[in-house]
Coordinates of C-alpha atoms in Angstrom, one line a residue:
Chain A
X21 CA 0.0 0.1 0.0
X22 CA 2.9 2.4 0.7
X23 CA 3.4 2.8 -3.2
X24 CA -0.4 3.8 -3.6
X25 CA -1.0 7.4 -4.5
X26 CA -2.6 10.2 -2.6
X27 CA -6.1 11.4 -3.7
X28 CA -6.5 15.2 -3.5
X29 CA -9.6 17.0 -4.5
X30 CA -11.0 20.4 -4.8
X31 CA -14.0 22.3 -6.4
X32 CA -11.6 23.4 -9.3
X33 CA -8.1 24.7 -9.6
X34 CA -7.5 26.1 -6.2
X35 CA -6.4 22.8 -4.7
X36 CA -3.4 23.0 -6.7
X37 CA -1.8 25.2 -4.4
X38 CA -2.0 22.4 -1.9
X39 CA -0.7 20.0 -4.4
X40 CA 2.2 22.2 -4.8
X41 CA 2.9 22.3 -1.2
X42 CA 2.6 18.3 -1.2
X43 CA 5.0 18.0 -3.9
X44 CA 7.5 20.2 -2.1
X45 CA 7.2 18.7 1.4
X46 CA 6.9 15.0 0.5
X47 CA 8.3 14.6 -3.2
X48 CA 8.4 10.8 -3.0
X49 CA 4.5 10.7 -3.1
X50 CA 2.3 10.4 -6.2
X51 CA -0.8 12.3 -6.5
X52 CA -4.2 11.6 -8.1
X53 CA -6.0 15.1 -8.4
X54 CA -9.5 15.7 -9.1
X55 CA -11.0 19.2 -9.7
X56 CA -14.8 19.5 -10.1
X57 CA -14.6 22.3 -12.6
X58 CA -18.1 21.2 -14.0
X59 CA -19.8 22.2 -10.7
X60 CA -17.3 24.9 -9.4
X61 CA -17.6 26.9 -7.1
X62 CA -18.8 25.3 -4.0
X63 CA -18.6 28.3 -1.7
X64 CA -22.0 29.6 -2.3
X65 CA -23.9 26.2 -2.3
X66 CA -25.7 24.2 0.6
X67 CA -24.2 21.7 2.9
X68 CA -26.3 18.8 1.4
X69 CA -25.0 19.6 -2.2
X70 CA -21.4 20.0 -1.0
X71 CA -21.6 16.6 0.9
X72 CA -23.2 14.9 -2.3
X73 CA -20.6 16.2 -4.4
X74 CA -17.7 15.3 -2.2
X75 CA -18.9 11.9 -1.6
X76 CA -19.0 11.3 -5.4
X77 CA -15.4 12.5 -5.7
X78 CA -14.3 10.2 -3.1
X79 CA -16.0 7.2 -4.7
X80 CA -14.1 8.2 -7.7
X81 CA -10.7 8.4 -6.0
X82 CA -11.2 5.2 -4.3
X83 CA -11.4 3.5 -8.0
X84 CA -7.9 4.9 -8.2
X85 CA -6.6 2.9 -5.3
X86 CA -5.6 5.9 -3.1
X87 CA -4.0 5.2 0.4
X88 CA -5.1 8.7 1.7
X89 CA -7.3 11.5 0.7
X90 CA -6.7 15.3 1.1
X91 CA -9.8 17.5 0.8
X92 CA -7.9 20.5 -0.6
X93 CA -11.0 22.8 -0.5
X94 CA -11.8 24.8 2.5
X95 CA -15.6 24.6 1.6
X96 CA -15.6 20.8 1.3
X97 CA -13.4 20.6 4.3
X98 CA -15.6 22.7 6.4
X99 CA -18.9 21.0 5.3
X100 CA -18.4 17.5 4.4
X101 CA -15.2 16.1 6.1
X102 CA -17.1 14.5 9.0
X103 CA -19.4 12.8 6.8
X104 CA -16.6 11.6 4.4
X105 CA -14.6 10.0 7.5
X106 CA -17.5 7.9 8.3
X107 CA -17.6 6.6 4.7
X108 CA -14.0 5.4 4.3
X109 CA -11.4 3.5 6.2
X110 CA -8.4 5.3 4.8
X111 CA -7.1 8.5 6.2
X112 CA -8.9 11.6 5.1
X113 CA -7.3 15.2 5.9
X114 CA -9.0 18.5 5.5
X115 CA -7.2 22.0 5.2
X116 CA -9.2 23.6 7.9
X117 CA -7.7 22.0 11.1
X118 CA -4.1 22.5 9.7
X119 CA -5.0 26.1 8.9
X120 CA -6.4 26.6 12.5
X121 CA -3.5 25.1 14.1
X122 CA -1.0 27.4 12.2
X123 CA -3.2 30.5 13.0
X124 CA -3.3 29.6 16.7
X125 CA 0.4 29.3 16.9
X126 CA 1.0 32.4 14.9
X127 CA -1.1 35.0 16.6
X128 CA 0.4 37.0 19.6
X129 CA -2.7 39.1 20.4
X130 CA -5.3 36.3 20.2
X131 CA -7.2 37.8 17.6
X132 CA -7.4 36.0 14.4
X133 CA -9.2 36.9 11.2
X134 CA -10.6 34.2 8.8
X135 CA -11.4 35.0 5.1
X136 CA -13.1 32.5 3.2
X137 CA -16.3 31.5 1.0
X138 CA -19.8 32.2 2.3
X139 CA -20.4 28.6 3.0
X140 CA -17.1 28.1 5.0
X141 CA -17.9 31.4 7.2
X142 CA -21.4 30.3 7.8
X143 CA -20.2 26.9 8.9
X144 CA -18.3 28.8 11.8
X145 CA -15.8 25.8 11.6
X146 CA -12.5 27.9 11.9
X147 CA -14.2 29.5 15.1
X148 CA -14.8 26.2 16.5
X149 CA -11.5 24.7 15.9
X150 CA -9.4 28.0 17.0
X151 CA -11.5 28.1 20.1
X152 CA -10.8 24.3 20.8
X153 CA -7.2 25.1 20.3
X154 CA -7.1 28.3 22.5
X155 CA -10.3 29.5 24.2
X156 CA -9.0 32.9 24.6
X157 CA -8.7 33.5 20.8
X158 CA -11.3 35.8 19.2
X159 CA -12.2 35.1 15.7
X160 CA -13.5 37.6 13.2
X161 CA -14.7 35.9 9.9
X162 CA -15.4 37.6 6.6
X163 CA -16.8 36.1 3.4
X164 CA -15.0 37.4 0.2
X165 CA -17.0 36.0 -2.6
X166 CA -15.4 38.4 -5.3
X167 CA -11.9 37.2 -4.5
X168 CA -12.3 33.7 -6.5
X169 CA -13.9 35.2 -9.6
X170 CA -11.0 38.0 -9.4
X171 CA -8.4 35.3 -9.3
X172 CA -10.1 33.5 -12.3
X173 CA -10.1 36.8 -14.3
X174 CA -6.4 36.9 -13.4
X175 CA -6.7 40.5 -12.0
X176 CA -4.2 39.5 -9.2
X177 CA -2.3 42.8 -9.0
X178 CA -5.0 45.1 -10.2
X179 CA -6.0 48.4 -8.6
X180 CA -9.6 47.2 -8.4
X181 CA -8.6 44.0 -6.7
X182 CA -6.8 46.2 -4.0
X183 CA -9.9 48.3 -3.7
X184 CA -12.2 45.1 -3.4
X185 CA -9.7 43.7 -0.8
X186 CA -9.6 47.1 1.1
X187 CA -13.4 47.0 1.4
X188 CA -13.4 43.3 2.7
X189 CA -10.5 43.5 4.9
X190 CA -11.3 46.8 6.6
X191 CA -13.3 45.2 9.4
X192 CA -10.6 42.8 10.3
X193 CA -8.1 45.5 10.4
X194 CA -10.3 47.6 12.7
X195 CA -10.7 44.7 15.1
X196 CA -7.1 44.7 15.3
X197 CA -6.3 41.0 14.2
X198 CA -2.7 40.3 14.0
X199 CA -3.3 37.1 11.9
X200 CA -5.5 36.3 8.9
X201 CA -6.3 32.8 7.7
X202 CA -6.5 32.6 3.8
X203 CA -9.5 30.2 4.3
X204 CA -10.0 29.4 0.5
X205 CA -7.4 27.8 -1.7
X206 CA -7.7 30.5 -4.2
X207 CA -6.6 33.2 -1.8
X208 CA -2.8 32.3 -1.8
X209 CA -2.6 33.5 -5.3
X210 CA -3.7 37.1 -4.2
X211 CA -1.1 37.1 -1.3
X212 CA 0.9 39.9 -2.7
X213 CA -2.2 42.1 -3.1
X214 CA -3.5 41.3 0.3
X215 CA -0.1 42.0 1.7
X216 CA -0.3 45.7 0.4
X217 CA -3.7 46.2 2.0
X218 CA -2.9 44.6 5.5
X219 CA 0.7 45.8 5.9
X220 CA 4.0 43.9 6.5
X221 CA 3.4 43.0 10.3
X222 CA 0.1 40.8 9.6
X223 CA 0.7 37.0 9.6
X224 CA -1.0 35.7 6.6
X225 CA -1.8 31.9 7.1
X226 CA -1.9 29.7 4.1
X227 CA -3.2 26.3 5.3
X228 CA -1.7 24.6 2.4
X229 CA 1.7 24.3 4.0
X230 CA 0.3 23.0 7.4
X231 CA -1.8 20.5 5.4
X232 CA 1.3 18.9 3.7
X233 CA 3.1 18.5 6.9
X234 CA -0.1 17.0 8.7
X235 CA -0.2 14.6 5.7
X236 CA 3.6 13.8 5.9
X237 CA 3.1 13.1 9.7
X238 CA -0.1 10.8 9.2
X239 CA 1.7 8.8 6.3
X240 CA 4.7 8.2 8.4
X241 CA 2.8 7.2 11.7
X242 CA 0.7 4.6 9.6
X243 CA 3.9 3.4 7.8
X244 CA 2.2 4.5 4.5
X245 CA 5.0 6.9 3.2
X246 CA 6.4 6.0 0.0
X247 CA 10.1 5.3 0.1
X248 CA 11.2 5.7 -3.6
X249 CA 10.8 8.6 -6.0
X250 CA 9.4 7.6 -9.3
X251 CA 6.5 10.1 -9.8
X252 CA 3.6 9.5 -11.8
X253 CA 1.0 12.0 -11.1
X254 CA -2.6 11.8 -12.4
X255 CA -5.0 14.8 -13.0
X256 CA -8.9 14.7 -13.5
X257 CA -11.5 17.1 -13.9
X258 CA -15.3 17.1 -14.6
X259 CA -15.0 19.7 -17.4
X260 CA -12.4 21.7 -19.5
X261 CA -9.4 19.3 -19.3
X262 CA -7.2 21.4 -21.6
X263 CA -7.8 24.9 -19.8
X264 CA -7.2 23.0 -16.5
X265 CA -3.8 21.5 -17.8
X266 CA -2.6 24.9 -18.8
X267 CA -3.5 26.5 -15.5
X268 CA -1.9 23.6 -13.6
X269 CA 1.4 24.1 -15.7
X270 CA 1.9 27.7 -14.3
X271 CA 1.3 26.7 -10.8
X272 CA 2.9 23.3 -10.3
X273 CA 6.7 22.5 -10.0
X274 CA 6.4 19.6 -12.4
X275 CA 4.9 19.5 -15.9
X276 CA 1.2 18.2 -16.2
X277 CA 1.5 16.1 -19.4
X278 CA -2.2 15.0 -19.5
X279 CA -5.6 15.8 -17.9
X280 CA -8.6 13.6 -18.3
X281 CA -12.3 14.4 -18.0
X282 CA -14.5 12.2 -15.8
X283 CA -18.3 12.0 -15.7
X284 CA -18.5 12.6 -11.9
X285 CA -22.1 12.5 -11.6
X286 CA -21.9 8.7 -12.3
X287 CA -20.1 7.9 -9.1
Chain B
X19 CA -52.5 21.1 -24.3
X20 CA -53.4 24.9 -24.2
X21 CA -53.7 24.5 -20.5
X22 CA -50.3 22.9 -20.1
X23 CA -47.5 25.2 -18.5
X24 CA -44.4 26.8 -20.1
X25 CA -41.1 25.3 -18.9
X26 CA -38.4 28.0 -18.2
X27 CA -34.9 27.2 -17.3
X28 CA -31.6 29.0 -16.3
X29 CA -28.3 28.1 -14.7
X30 CA -29.6 30.0 -11.6
X31 CA -31.7 33.0 -10.8
X32 CA -31.0 35.1 -13.6
X33 CA -33.7 33.6 -15.8
X34 CA -36.2 35.1 -13.4
X35 CA -35.7 38.3 -15.3
X36 CA -37.2 36.3 -18.4
X37 CA -40.0 35.1 -16.3
X38 CA -41.0 38.5 -15.1
X39 CA -41.3 39.6 -18.8
X40 CA -43.3 36.7 -19.7
X41 CA -45.8 37.2 -16.7
X42 CA -46.2 40.8 -17.8
X43 CA -46.7 40.0 -21.6
X44 CA -48.9 36.8 -21.5
X45 CA -50.3 36.8 -18.0
X46 CA -52.6 33.8 -18.8
X47 CA -49.7 31.4 -19.0
X48 CA -48.5 29.1 -16.1
X49 CA -44.8 28.6 -15.6
X50 CA -42.6 25.8 -14.4
X51 CA -39.3 27.2 -13.6
X52 CA -36.0 25.3 -13.0
X53 CA -32.8 27.1 -11.9
X54 CA -29.6 24.9 -11.7
X55 CA -28.3 26.6 -8.5
X56 CA -26.0 23.5 -7.7
X57 CA -24.1 23.7 -10.8
X58 CA -24.2 27.6 -11.6
X59 CA -22.6 29.3 -13.1
X60 CA -22.4 27.9 -16.8
X61 CA -20.6 30.9 -18.3
X62 CA -17.1 29.6 -17.7
X63 CA -17.8 25.9 -18.7
X64 CA -17.4 23.8 -21.9
X65 CA -19.9 23.4 -24.6
X66 CA -20.3 19.6 -23.8
X67 CA -21.0 20.2 -20.2
X68 CA -23.7 22.9 -20.9
X69 CA -25.4 20.6 -23.4
X70 CA -25.3 17.7 -21.0
X71 CA -26.7 20.0 -18.1
X72 CA -29.4 21.4 -20.5
X73 CA -30.5 18.0 -21.7
X74 CA -30.9 17.0 -18.1
X75 CA -33.1 19.9 -17.3
X76 CA -35.2 19.6 -20.6
X77 CA -35.8 16.0 -19.6
X78 CA -37.0 17.0 -16.1
X79 CA -39.2 19.9 -17.5
X80 CA -41.0 17.2 -19.9
X81 CA -42.0 15.4 -16.8
X82 CA -44.1 18.3 -15.7
X83 CA -45.9 18.1 -19.2
X84 CA -44.8 21.5 -20.6
X85 CA -46.2 22.5 -24.0
X86 CA -43.2 24.8 -24.8
X87 CA -39.5 25.6 -23.3
X88 CA -37.9 28.8 -23.0
X89 CA -34.0 28.5 -22.6
X90 CA -33.6 31.7 -20.4
X91 CA -30.0 31.7 -20.2
X92 CA -27.9 33.1 -22.7
X93 CA -25.1 30.7 -22.4
X94 CA -27.4 27.6 -22.8
X95 CA -29.1 29.2 -25.6
X96 CA -25.8 30.1 -27.4
X97 CA -24.2 26.6 -26.9
X98 CA -27.1 24.0 -26.4
X99 CA -30.3 25.1 -28.3
X100 CA -29.7 23.4 -31.5
X101 CA -29.0 20.1 -29.8
X102 CA -32.2 20.6 -27.6
X103 CA -34.3 21.2 -30.6
X104 CA -33.3 18.0 -32.0
X105 CA -34.3 16.1 -28.9
X106 CA -37.9 17.3 -28.4
X107 CA -40.9 18.0 -30.6
X108 CA -42.5 21.0 -28.6
X109 CA -41.3 24.7 -29.5
X110 CA -38.0 25.6 -27.8
X111 CA -37.1 29.3 -27.7
X112 CA -33.7 30.8 -26.7
X113 CA -33.1 34.3 -25.6
X114 CA -30.2 34.9 -28.2
X115 CA -32.2 35.2 -31.4
X116 CA -34.8 37.6 -29.9
X117 CA -31.9 39.6 -28.3
X118 CA -30.3 39.8 -31.8
X119 CA -33.3 40.9 -33.6
X120 CA -33.9 43.7 -31.0
X121 CA -30.4 45.0 -31.5
X122 CA -30.6 44.8 -35.1
X123 CA -33.7 46.9 -35.1
X124 CA -32.3 49.4 -32.5
X125 CA -29.0 50.1 -34.1
X126 CA -28.6 53.4 -36.3
X127 CA -24.9 53.4 -37.0
X128 CA -24.8 49.5 -37.5
X129 CA -22.2 49.0 -34.8
X130 CA -23.5 46.7 -31.9
X131 CA -21.8 45.7 -28.7
X132 CA -22.6 42.3 -26.9
X133 CA -21.5 41.9 -23.3
X134 CA -22.1 38.3 -22.0
X135 CA -20.2 35.3 -20.5
X136 CA -16.9 33.9 -21.6
X137 CA -18.8 30.8 -22.9
X138 CA -21.4 33.0 -25.1
X139 CA -18.7 35.5 -26.4
X140 CA -16.5 32.5 -27.4
X141 CA -19.6 30.9 -29.3
X142 CA -19.7 33.8 -31.5
X143 CA -23.4 33.2 -31.7
X144 CA -24.6 37.1 -31.4
X145 CA -22.2 37.9 -34.3
X146 CA -23.5 35.2 -36.4
X147 CA -27.2 36.0 -36.0
X148 CA -26.7 39.8 -36.2
X149 CA -24.8 39.4 -39.5
X150 CA -27.5 37.0 -40.8
X151 CA -30.1 39.8 -40.0
X152 CA -27.9 42.6 -41.5
X153 CA -24.5 41.9 -43.0
X154 CA -23.6 45.4 -42.6
X155 CA -23.7 45.3 -38.8
X156 CA -20.3 45.2 -37.0
X157 CA -20.3 43.4 -33.8
X158 CA -17.8 44.0 -30.9
X159 CA -18.3 41.3 -28.1
X160 CA -16.7 41.5 -24.5
X161 CA -16.9 38.7 -22.0
X162 CA -17.7 40.3 -18.4
X163 CA -17.3 37.5 -15.9
X164 CA -17.2 39.7 -12.8
X165 CA -20.8 41.1 -13.6
X166 CA -22.5 37.8 -12.3
X167 CA -20.5 37.7 -9.0
X168 CA -21.1 41.3 -8.5
X169 CA -24.8 40.8 -9.0
X170 CA -24.8 38.0 -6.5
X171 CA -22.9 40.1 -3.9
X172 CA -25.6 42.6 -4.5
X173 CA -23.2 45.6 -5.2
X174 CA -25.6 46.9 -7.9
X175 CA -25.1 50.5 -7.4
X176 CA -21.5 50.3 -6.1
X177 CA -18.6 52.6 -7.1
X178 CA -16.5 49.5 -7.6
X179 CA -19.2 48.1 -9.8
X180 CA -19.0 51.3 -11.9
X181 CA -15.2 51.0 -12.1
X182 CA -15.4 47.5 -13.3
X183 CA -18.2 48.3 -15.8
X184 CA -15.9 51.2 -17.1
X185 CA -13.1 48.8 -17.7
X186 CA -15.1 46.3 -19.4
X187 CA -17.1 48.7 -21.5
X188 CA -14.4 51.2 -22.5
X189 CA -13.5 49.1 -25.7
X190 CA -17.1 49.1 -26.9
X191 CA -17.4 53.0 -26.4
X192 CA -14.2 53.5 -28.3
X193 CA -15.6 51.4 -31.1
X194 CA -18.5 53.9 -31.1
X195 CA -21.3 51.2 -30.9
X196 CA -24.7 52.8 -30.3
X197 CA -26.3 49.6 -29.0
X198 CA -25.2 47.1 -26.4
X199 CA -27.0 43.7 -25.9
X200 CA -27.1 42.7 -22.2
X201 CA -26.3 39.2 -23.4
X202 CA -26.6 37.4 -19.8
X203 CA -29.8 37.4 -17.7
X204 CA -28.0 38.8 -14.8
X205 CA -27.0 41.9 -16.6
X206 CA -30.4 43.7 -16.5
X207 CA -30.1 44.0 -12.7
X208 CA -27.1 46.2 -13.5
X209 CA -28.8 48.5 -15.9
X210 CA -28.7 51.6 -14.0
X211 CA -25.1 51.4 -13.1
X212 CA -24.2 50.5 -16.9
X213 CA -26.3 53.4 -17.9
X214 CA -24.0 55.7 -15.9
X215 CA -21.0 54.4 -17.8
X216 CA -22.5 54.3 -21.2
X217 CA -24.5 57.5 -21.3
X218 CA -28.0 58.3 -22.0
X219 CA -28.0 57.8 -25.8
X220 CA -26.8 54.2 -25.8
X221 CA -29.5 51.5 -26.5
X222 CA -29.4 48.8 -23.9
X223 CA -31.0 45.8 -25.3
X224 CA -32.6 43.4 -22.7
X225 CA -33.4 40.0 -24.7
X226 CA -35.9 39.2 -22.1
X227 CA -38.7 41.4 -23.5
X228 CA -38.3 40.3 -27.2
X229 CA -38.3 36.7 -25.9
X230 CA -41.5 37.0 -24.1
X231 CA -43.0 38.5 -27.4
X232 CA -41.5 35.5 -29.6
X233 CA -43.1 33.2 -27.1
X234 CA -46.5 34.9 -27.3
X235 CA -46.3 34.8 -31.2
X236 CA -45.3 31.2 -31.2
X237 CA -47.9 30.1 -28.7
X238 CA -50.7 31.9 -30.8
X239 CA -49.5 30.5 -34.1
X240 CA -49.7 27.0 -32.9
X241 CA -52.9 27.5 -31.0
X242 CA -51.1 26.7 -27.7
X243 CA -52.0 29.9 -26.1
X244 CA -53.9 29.7 -22.8
X245 CA -57.3 31.3 -22.6
X246 CA -58.1 31.6 -19.1
X247 CA -56.2 33.1 -16.2
X248 CA -55.8 30.7 -13.1
X249 CA -52.2 31.0 -12.3
X250 CA -50.3 28.2 -10.7
X251 CA -46.4 28.7 -11.2
X252 CA -44.1 26.0 -10.0
X253 CA -40.5 26.7 -9.0
X254 CA -37.6 24.1 -8.8
X255 CA -33.9 24.3 -8.2
X256 CA -31.0 21.9 -7.8
X257 CA -29.9 23.5 -4.6
X258 CA -30.9 26.2 -1.9
X259 CA -34.6 26.2 -2.5
X260 CA -35.2 28.7 0.4
X261 CA -32.4 31.1 -0.6
X262 CA -33.9 31.0 -4.3
X263 CA -37.5 31.7 -3.2
X264 CA -36.3 34.8 -1.1
X265 CA -34.5 36.1 -4.2
X266 CA -37.6 35.2 -6.6
X267 CA -40.0 37.2 -4.3
X268 CA -37.8 40.4 -4.9
X269 CA -37.9 40.0 -8.6
X270 CA -41.5 38.6 -9.6
X271 CA -44.7 40.4 -9.8
X272 CA -46.3 37.3 -7.9
X273 CA -45.6 35.7 -4.7
X274 CA -43.5 32.5 -4.9
X275 CA -45.0 30.5 -2.1
X276 CA -43.0 27.3 -2.5
X277 CA -39.5 26.2 -4.3
X278 CA -38.7 22.6 -4.3
X279 CA -35.2 20.8 -4.7
X280 CA -34.7 18.4 -7.6
X281 CA -31.9 15.9 -8.0
X282 CA -31.2 17.1 -11.5
X283 CA -28.2 14.6 -12.2
X284 CA -30.9 11.7 -12.1
X285 CA -32.5 12.9 -15.4

């Protein structure tokens, strides 16, 4: 089983920022990625729908004989992880708990901001986890629904993006948070613009890094870590394989040679 | 069959602007609406996926014994209408041809702008139809992917929305178009903001009005028009029925009492 791949999924391309971190931290591992590009985005949809979509994807990944699964989407981690854990007997890791751990460690004044999709914010999951880690932490959450479309429009360093970030983040700055969790996998791509708005001193937490470390530890603990490095990553999407491949090649440290379409509704 | 309802569908809530116009123009008719809120938006997705989703929805609407179908989504009209027509033997009307007819009639200088989703713009369908109507018309198309999320964020009259509209529309203004087609059913909700950017003299064409008139004529011609007025409209979505109902009640002239969830992937 050690040689089996890791399944990673996201609602679309955002999860590639998590894949990038896994490739950096545990380069021996092979990855089977699925991006649900036909039904993206998840962030404005209901819990029931997000659970249904996530279960279909897990069923698909299991056909690829994965030894562990990373839910590389904050919205699916927030709303579906507990249900998914009940379905399968391999390790399943979300991005929310690792993100919360990193934020709890980073904050000095115990005031943490969370920016995420509407569904993640409404789930209150970051607040819940952060309070479990440190009951003194005050959490201020803000849904930023325009950030994903701005990333997809590729206006990463645009004055309009700065203005929108300024609008969304002003409340968090007023609350004097010293740490902000980038609670959606698209947001790290806006890191430079967000930095301009929040200043140099703010801790910006990207849960991807901590997620890769968590995965590394889980694999080692369960003696599931791969010992040799002969990489063969596989990429699947529910729509637009070519468009996805082009985007993946701008993000990942390896070349994505092929991406295949999957009819995910059949799972 | 005259008493059977009209099926209307959209990728989400935008098609309600078409329903509103149908209710105004042919108040006798009953409507069965389906909004694909679990898989919205369509505008960034591929032709194959949009055809697949549209066929599932048509199959669902046929179970409701509809006598005609209105594809109240520009993207689905642009990419799936021809395929849908081959599948069923009742009248199917899209919003693109009615929009093109209205624009061809409105323009004086034969320069028409089209703003729409990425998928609609890439299909070149408005250009194709407008040129069929009048080969002298020059068409300038522009995808405006941030407009839908701005509508969903409810920043309808926001300075940021004006700035984004200014960016998107500046090319069309430079080309000296005298008419702009609002080629996505969300865009009429931004009409006041767009008006500020393009000035009072620009013709802004909303295809919804012309679509309702086309439907009226088709029903009359085929003797399918309903003669009495005892309305019973039905609303279905693939996700978030309550949220949809609240939105529908801000748009429609009648009260939406109930909206039901449908597992559309089964069709």
